[in-house]
Coordinates of C-alpha atoms in Angstrom, one line a residue:
Chain A
X231 CA 0.0 0.1 0.1
X232 CA 1.6 3.2 -0.7
X233 CA 0.5 7.0 1.0
X234 CA 0.9 10.1 -0.4
X235 CA 2.4 12.4 1.1
X236 CA -1.0 14.6 2.1
X237 CA -1.9 11.7 3.6
X238 CA 1.4 10.5 5.7
X239 CA 1.1 14.7 6.8
X240 CA -2.4 14.0 7.9
X241 CA -1.9 10.9 10.1
X242 CA 0.8 12.7 12.1
X243 CA -1.1 16.3 12.4
X244 CA -4.0 14.5 12.8
X245 CA -2.5 11.0 15.7
X246 CA 0.1 14.9 17.7
X247 CA -2.9 17.0 18.3
X248 CA -4.8 13.5 19.7
X249 CA -1.3 13.3 22.0
X250 CA -1.0 17.2 22.3
X251 CA -4.4 17.1 23.7
X252 CA -4.8 13.9 25.5
X253 CA -1.1 14.3 27.3
X254 CA -2.4 18.0 27.8
X255 CA -5.3 17.4 30.2
X256 CA -3.8 14.8 32.3
X257 CA -1.8 18.2 34.7
X258 CA -4.0 20.6 35.2
X259 CA -6.8 18.6 35.8
X260 CA -4.9 17.0 38.5
X261 CA -3.6 20.4 39.9
X262 CA -6.6 22.5 39.6
X263 CA -8.3 19.7 41.5
X264 CA -6.0 19.3 44.7
X265 CA -6.6 23.3 44.2
X266 CA -10.2 22.7 44.6
X267 CA -9.3 20.1 47.1
X268 CA -7.2 22.3 49.6
X269 CA -10.2 25.5 49.6
X270 CA -12.8 22.7 51.1
X271 CA -11.3 22.3 53.0
X272 CA -10.0 25.9 53.9
X273 CA -14.0 26.5 53.8
X274 CA -14.5 23.5 57.1
X275 CA -12.4 25.7 58.3
X276 CA -13.8 29.0 58.5
X277 CA -16.7 29.1 56.9
X278 CA -17.2 32.3 57.6
X279 CA -14.7 33.5 54.4
X280 CA -15.9 31.1 52.2
X281 CA -16.0 33.9 48.9
X282 CA -12.8 35.1 49.2
X283 CA -11.4 31.3 49.3
X284 CA -14.2 31.0 46.2
X285 CA -12.8 33.2 45.0
X286 CA -9.1 32.2 45.2
X287 CA -9.3 29.0 44.0
X288 CA -11.1 29.9 40.6
X289 CA -8.4 32.4 40.8
X290 CA -5.4 29.2 41.3
X291 CA -7.2 26.9 38.2
X292 CA -7.4 29.1 35.9
X293 CA -4.2 30.0 36.0
X294 CA -2.6 25.8 36.8
X295 CA -5.7 25.4 33.4
X296 CA -3.3 27.8 30.8
X297 CA -0.9 24.4 30.1
X298 CA -4.2 22.9 29.0
X299 CA -5.4 25.8 27.4
X300 CA -1.1 26.6 25.2
X301 CA -2.4 22.1 24.8
X302 CA -5.2 22.9 23.2
X303 CA -4.4 25.3 20.6
X304 CA -2.2 23.3 19.2
X305 CA -4.2 20.9 18.7
X306 CA -6.8 22.9 17.6
X307 CA -3.6 24.0 14.9
X308 CA -3.2 20.5 13.9
X309 CA -6.5 19.9 13.1
X310 CA -7.1 22.5 10.6
X311 CA -3.5 23.5 9.3
X312 CA -3.0 24.1 6.0
X313 CA 0.0 23.6 4.1
X314 CA 0.8 25.0 1.3
X315 CA 4.7 23.2 0.5
X316 CA 3.6 19.5 1.8
X317 CA 6.5 16.9 2.4
X318 CA 6.9 14.0 4.8
X319 CA 9.2 16.6 7.1
X320 CA 7.0 18.3 7.9
X321 CA 4.7 14.7 8.7
X322 CA 8.1 14.3 11.1
X323 CA 7.8 18.4 12.8
X324 CA 3.9 17.4 13.9
X325 CA 4.4 14.1 15.2
X326 CA 7.2 16.2 17.4
X327 CA 4.9 19.3 17.6
X328 CA 2.7 17.3 19.7
X329 CA 4.8 16.0 21.7
X330 CA 5.7 18.2 22.7
X331 CA 3.3 20.3 23.3
X332 CA 1.1 16.8 25.4
X333 CA 4.6 16.1 27.4
X334 CA 5.6 19.4 28.0
X335 CA 1.9 20.5 29.8
X336 CA 1.5 18.4 31.8
X337 CA 4.7 19.5 34.0
X338 CA 2.9 23.2 34.6
X339 CA -0.7 22.3 35.6
X340 CA 0.0 19.7 38.6
X341 CA 2.7 22.1 39.6
X342 CA 0.8 25.4 39.9
X343 CA -2.0 23.4 42.0
X344 CA 0.3 23.6 44.6
X345 CA 0.1 27.4 45.6
X346 CA -3.7 27.4 44.8
X347 CA -4.0 24.9 46.8
X348 CA -2.4 25.5 49.7
X349 CA -3.3 29.2 49.5
X350 CA -6.7 29.0 49.8
X351 CA -6.0 26.6 53.0
X352 CA -3.4 30.0 54.0
X353 CA -6.8 32.4 53.4
X354 CA -8.4 30.5 56.5
X355 CA -6.3 30.6 58.3
X356 CA -4.9 34.4 58.2
X357 CA -7.9 35.4 56.6
X358 CA -6.0 39.6 56.2
X359 CA -2.7 38.2 54.4
X360 CA -5.3 37.1 51.9
X361 CA -4.3 39.7 49.2
X362 CA -0.9 38.5 49.6
X363 CA -1.6 35.6 49.1
X364 CA -3.1 35.6 45.9
X365 CA -0.1 37.8 45.0
X366 CA 1.9 35.7 45.9
X367 CA 0.2 32.5 44.3
X368 CA 0.1 34.0 41.6
X369 CA 3.9 35.1 41.5
X370 CA 4.3 31.3 41.8
X371 CA 2.1 29.7 39.4
X372 CA 3.1 32.5 37.0
X373 CA 6.9 30.6 36.8
X374 CA 5.4 27.0 36.5
X375 CA 4.0 28.1 33.5
X376 CA 7.5 28.9 31.9
X377 CA 7.8 25.1 31.3
X378 CA 4.3 24.6 29.4
X379 CA 5.2 28.3 27.6
X380 CA 8.3 26.7 25.7
X381 CA 6.9 24.3 25.3
X382 CA 5.0 25.9 23.2
X383 CA 6.8 27.6 22.0
X384 CA 8.7 24.4 20.2
X385 CA 5.4 23.2 19.0
X386 CA 4.2 26.5 17.3
X387 CA 7.6 27.1 15.7
X388 CA 7.3 23.1 14.4
X389 CA 4.4 23.6 12.7
X390 CA 4.9 27.0 11.1
X391 CA 8.1 27.2 10.5
X392 CA 8.9 26.7 6.8
X393 CA 12.6 24.3 6.9
X394 CA 12.6 24.4 3.1
X395 CA 14.7 21.3 1.6
X396 CA 16.8 19.6 4.5
X397 CA 17.3 15.6 3.9
X398 CA 14.2 13.6 5.7
X399 CA 17.1 11.5 6.1
X400 CA 17.8 12.4 9.0
X401 CA 16.3 15.6 9.7
X402 CA 13.0 13.9 10.2
X403 CA 14.5 12.1 13.9
X404 CA 15.8 16.0 14.6
X405 CA 12.6 17.6 14.9
X406 CA 10.5 14.2 17.0
X407 CA 13.3 14.8 19.8
X408 CA 13.1 18.4 18.7
X409 CA 9.9 17.7 20.2
X410 CA 11.1 14.8 23.3
X411 CA 13.6 17.0 24.7
X412 CA 11.5 19.9 24.9
X413 CA 8.3 17.9 26.2
X414 CA 10.0 15.6 28.4
X415 CA 12.4 18.9 30.0
X416 CA 9.6 20.6 30.9
X417 CA 7.5 17.7 33.2
X418 CA 10.4 18.0 36.0
X419 CA 10.9 22.5 36.0
X420 CA 6.7 22.2 35.7
X421 CA 6.2 20.4 39.4
X422 CA 10.0 21.6 40.3
X423 CA 7.9 25.4 40.6
X424 CA 4.0 24.3 42.1
X425 CA 6.8 22.3 45.1
X426 CA 8.3 26.1 46.0
X427 CA 5.5 28.2 44.9
X428 CA 2.9 25.7 47.6
X429 CA 5.3 26.1 50.0
X430 CA 6.4 29.9 49.9
X431 CA 1.6 30.1 49.9
X432 CA 2.4 28.1 53.0
X433 CA 4.7 29.6 55.0
X434 CA 3.2 33.3 53.9
X435 CA -0.1 32.4 55.9
X436 CA 2.3 31.2 59.1
X437 CA 4.5 34.5 59.5
X438 CA 2.7 36.9 56.4
X439 CA 4.8 39.7 58.1
X440 CA 8.7 37.8 56.2
X441 CA 6.8 37.8 53.3
X442 CA 9.6 39.9 51.0
X443 CA 12.8 36.7 51.7
X444 CA 9.3 34.4 51.7
X445 CA 8.9 35.8 48.4
X446 CA 12.5 35.8 47.1
X447 CA 13.8 32.2 48.2
X448 CA 10.5 31.3 45.6
X449 CA 11.7 33.2 43.3
X450 CA 15.5 31.8 42.6
X451 CA 14.6 28.0 43.9
X452 CA 12.6 28.2 41.1
X453 CA 14.7 30.0 39.3
X454 CA 17.3 27.0 40.3
X455 CA 14.2 24.8 38.7
X456 CA 13.8 25.7 35.2
X457 CA 17.6 25.5 34.4
X458 CA 16.4 21.8 33.4
X459 CA 14.3 22.5 31.0
X460 CA 15.6 25.4 29.8
X461 CA 18.8 22.7 28.5
X462 CA 15.9 20.5 26.8
X463 CA 15.0 24.3 24.8
X464 CA 18.3 24.2 23.8
X465 CA 19.4 20.9 22.9
X466 CA 15.7 20.9 21.4
X467 CA 16.7 24.2 19.0
X468 CA 20.0 22.9 18.0
X469 CA 17.8 19.7 16.8
X470 CA 16.5 22.3 15.3
X471 CA 18.5 24.8 13.4
X472 CA 21.5 22.4 12.7
X473 CA 21.8 21.6 9.2
X474 CA 22.2 17.4 9.1
X475 CA 23.6 16.0 5.3
X476 CA 21.7 13.4 4.0
X477 CA 22.5 10.7 5.1
X478 CA 21.2 6.9 4.2
X479 CA 22.8 5.0 7.8
X480 CA 19.8 3.6 10.1
X481 CA 22.2 5.1 13.1
X482 CA 22.6 9.1 12.2
X483 CA 18.2 9.9 12.5
X484 CA 18.8 6.9 16.3
X485 CA 21.1 8.9 17.2
X486 CA 19.5 12.3 17.1
X487 CA 16.4 10.7 18.5
X488 CA 18.5 9.8 21.8
X489 CA 19.8 13.4 21.9
X490 CA 16.1 13.8 22.3
X491 CA 15.3 11.1 24.4
X492 CA 18.1 11.9 26.8
X493 CA 17.3 16.0 27.3
X494 CA 14.0 14.9 27.5
X495 CA 14.0 12.0 29.7
X496 CA 17.4 13.4 31.7
X497 CA 15.5 17.2 32.7
X498 CA 12.4 15.4 34.4
X499 CA 14.7 13.9 37.9
X500 CA 16.7 17.7 38.5
X501 CA 14.6 19.2 37.8
X502 CA 11.4 17.6 40.4
X503 CA 14.5 17.5 42.6
X504 CA 15.3 21.4 42.4
X505 CA 12.0 22.0 42.9
X506 CA 12.0 20.0 46.5
X507 CA 15.1 21.8 47.8
X508 CA 13.4 25.3 47.3
X509 CA 10.2 23.5 48.9
X510 CA 12.6 23.1 52.1
X511 CA 13.5 25.9 51.9
X512 CA 11.0 28.1 51.4
X513 CA 9.6 26.5 54.3
X514 CA 12.0 26.6 56.7
X515 CA 12.7 30.4 55.8
X516 CA 9.2 31.1 56.6
X517 CA 9.7 29.7 60.4
X518 CA 13.0 30.7 61.0
X519 CA 13.8 34.0 58.6
X520 CA 17.1 34.8 60.6
X521 CA 18.6 32.6 59.1
X522 CA 17.5 32.8 55.2
X523 CA 21.5 33.2 54.6
X524 CA 22.4 30.5 56.0
X525 CA 18.9 28.6 53.7
X526 CA 19.5 30.5 50.5
X527 CA 22.9 29.1 50.3
X528 CA 22.8 25.5 51.3
X529 CA 19.4 25.1 48.8
X530 CA 21.8 26.5 46.4
X531 CA 24.3 23.8 46.8
X532 CA 21.6 21.2 47.0
X533 CA 20.0 21.9 44.2
X534 CA 23.4 22.7 41.7
X535 CA 24.9 19.1 42.7
X536 CA 21.0 17.6 42.0
X537 CA 21.7 19.3 38.7
X538 CA 24.4 18.0 37.7
X539 CA 22.2 14.7 36.1
X540 CA 20.8 17.4 33.6
X541 CA 24.0 18.4 32.9
X542 CA 25.2 14.3 32.4
X543 CA 22.4 13.8 30.4
X544 CA 23.2 17.0 28.9
X545 CA 26.9 16.1 27.2
X546 CA 25.5 12.4 25.9
X547 CA 23.1 14.4 24.4
X548 CA 25.2 17.0 22.3
X549 CA 27.2 13.9 22.4
X550 CA 24.9 12.1 19.8
X551 CA 24.7 15.5 17.6
X552 CA 27.4 16.3 17.3
X553 CA 31.3 13.6 16.7
X554 CA 28.6 10.6 17.1
Chain B
X158 CA 17.2 0.0 1.6
X159 CA 18.9 -3.5 3.0
X160 CA 20.0 -2.6 6.5
X161 CA 22.8 -4.5 7.2
X162 CA 23.6 -6.8 11.4
X163 CA 26.1 -4.1 11.8
X164 CA 23.8 -0.4 11.2
X165 CA 21.4 -1.8 13.4
X166 CA 23.5 -2.5 16.6
X167 CA 24.7 1.1 15.7
X168 CA 21.3 2.8 15.8
X169 CA 20.3 0.7 19.4
X170 CA 23.5 1.3 20.8
X171 CA 23.0 4.7 19.7
X172 CA 19.0 4.7 21.5
X173 CA 20.5 3.1 24.2
X174 CA 23.0 5.6 25.7
X175 CA 20.3 8.1 25.4
X176 CA 17.9 6.3 27.4
X177 CA 20.1 5.2 29.9
X178 CA 21.1 8.5 30.5
X179 CA 18.5 10.4 29.9
X180 CA 16.1 7.4 32.7
X181 CA 19.7 7.5 34.6
X182 CA 19.7 11.4 35.3
X183 CA 15.6 10.8 36.9
X184 CA 16.7 8.8 39.6
X185 CA 19.3 11.0 41.2
X186 CA 18.0 14.0 40.6
X187 CA 14.4 13.6 42.9
X188 CA 17.1 11.6 45.3
X189 CA 19.6 13.8 45.5
X190 CA 17.0 16.6 46.1
X191 CA 15.1 15.1 49.4
X192 CA 19.0 15.7 50.8
X193 CA 18.9 19.0 50.1
X194 CA 15.1 19.9 51.2
X195 CA 15.8 17.8 54.7
X196 CA 19.1 19.0 54.3
X197 CA 16.9 22.9 54.7
X198 CA 14.6 21.5 57.4
X199 CA 17.4 20.2 60.2
X200 CA 19.6 24.6 59.3
X201 CA 15.8 26.4 59.7
X202 CA 15.4 23.9 63.5
X203 CA 19.3 24.1 64.2
X204 CA 20.9 27.1 62.4
X205 CA 23.9 26.5 65.3
X206 CA 25.4 23.5 63.1
X207 CA 24.5 24.6 59.7
X208 CA 29.1 23.6 59.0
X209 CA 28.5 19.8 60.0
X210 CA 25.0 19.9 58.1
X211 CA 26.4 21.2 54.8
X212 CA 29.2 18.1 54.5
X213 CA 26.4 15.9 55.1
X214 CA 23.9 16.4 52.9
X215 CA 27.5 16.6 50.3
X216 CA 28.2 13.0 51.9
X217 CA 24.9 12.0 51.5
X218 CA 24.7 14.0 47.8
X219 CA 26.9 12.2 46.0
X220 CA 26.8 8.2 46.8
X221 CA 23.1 9.1 45.3
X222 CA 24.8 10.6 42.8
X223 CA 26.4 7.1 42.4
X224 CA 23.5 6.0 39.9
X225 CA 24.1 8.5 38.2
X226 CA 27.8 8.0 36.9
X227 CA 27.4 5.2 36.6
X228 CA 24.2 6.3 33.5
X229 CA 27.0 8.1 32.5
X230 CA 30.0 5.4 32.5
X231 CA 26.9 3.0 30.9
X232 CA 26.2 5.4 28.0
X233 CA 29.8 7.1 26.6
X234 CA 30.5 3.1 26.3
X235 CA 27.8 2.2 24.1
X236 CA 29.0 5.7 22.4
X237 CA 32.3 5.3 22.1
X238 CA 33.6 1.4 22.9
X239 CA 31.0 -1.0 22.0

């Protein structure tokens, strides 16, 4: 059975669209469920301010929702894309875009649920710190969304950039690898950023006067948690924009696919680990604000060590791209 | 296009190297993060012992790092030796 190029592109686009929306729905749903669960607990503790808690819950859930809205946008684009010059390369790019956005939305969706839930619970304990908690929740969950935004950027580039007449083999593997690298690496960073943001909302509710120190250490911790997803972005840019000479060997495309898988999976653990370190530091700055400098120092040292495996993964994937 | 056996072996070695390092990086990353989180908690409770706690944290993380280094070694072996 011979398939026409247009048919192959349609198959890839529809598959990519399904993957993008299916996986993209996982994270936000879990995150929003967590927010709602904490909000219920908060209302049962302090029913008199149920209106404030309800409002805060909806705002938090709306931010957590954005990751899956990005996935919806990419899925709809893939369903209704018109393409000027059909080529098999475009099929690979569509599949890569779907994988990238689908995986990329998971971490941010789950992560953004934590600040939402903890701030609802915090409002029930400290109603007078409500506006500080809402502000801090918005900052924290906005930072959590960055890995999902990176994924959307890579997916949009894969969909819209005209890669001209690059050779089909091995460029197809570079596009799928680019999607996997960014999408998978975004999982850990999104989730880790959420852990830090959740702890900061809990901390502000406990000691509202420590708000400046808590927000500062949350932002530093989240920034370090984002690095694995930035490594993923870097590798996927290299895979998209490096020109690969044509090759009939099977090993060349597999090396590029392997590079994407390596950086993608390799970014998950360090992203979560850095987030855990930041969570611990933020929680204890709120309890022991005089020693925030020591806590910041040990958080950064711990995160640097936890980052090392992401750096190994990046080295191996760069070797797979440039050396072998 | 006929694909030779040696060719398939090489392709499998590249994919295997990527998976070895990629999946192998998950555990140490999470584990070392847990160590760092608990070290922060410990310093928060008892800031006077910050030096001792930092040392303990680093030794614990170094041990937890070892599986990540095994993955790196296996990935490099798959890339350059096999």
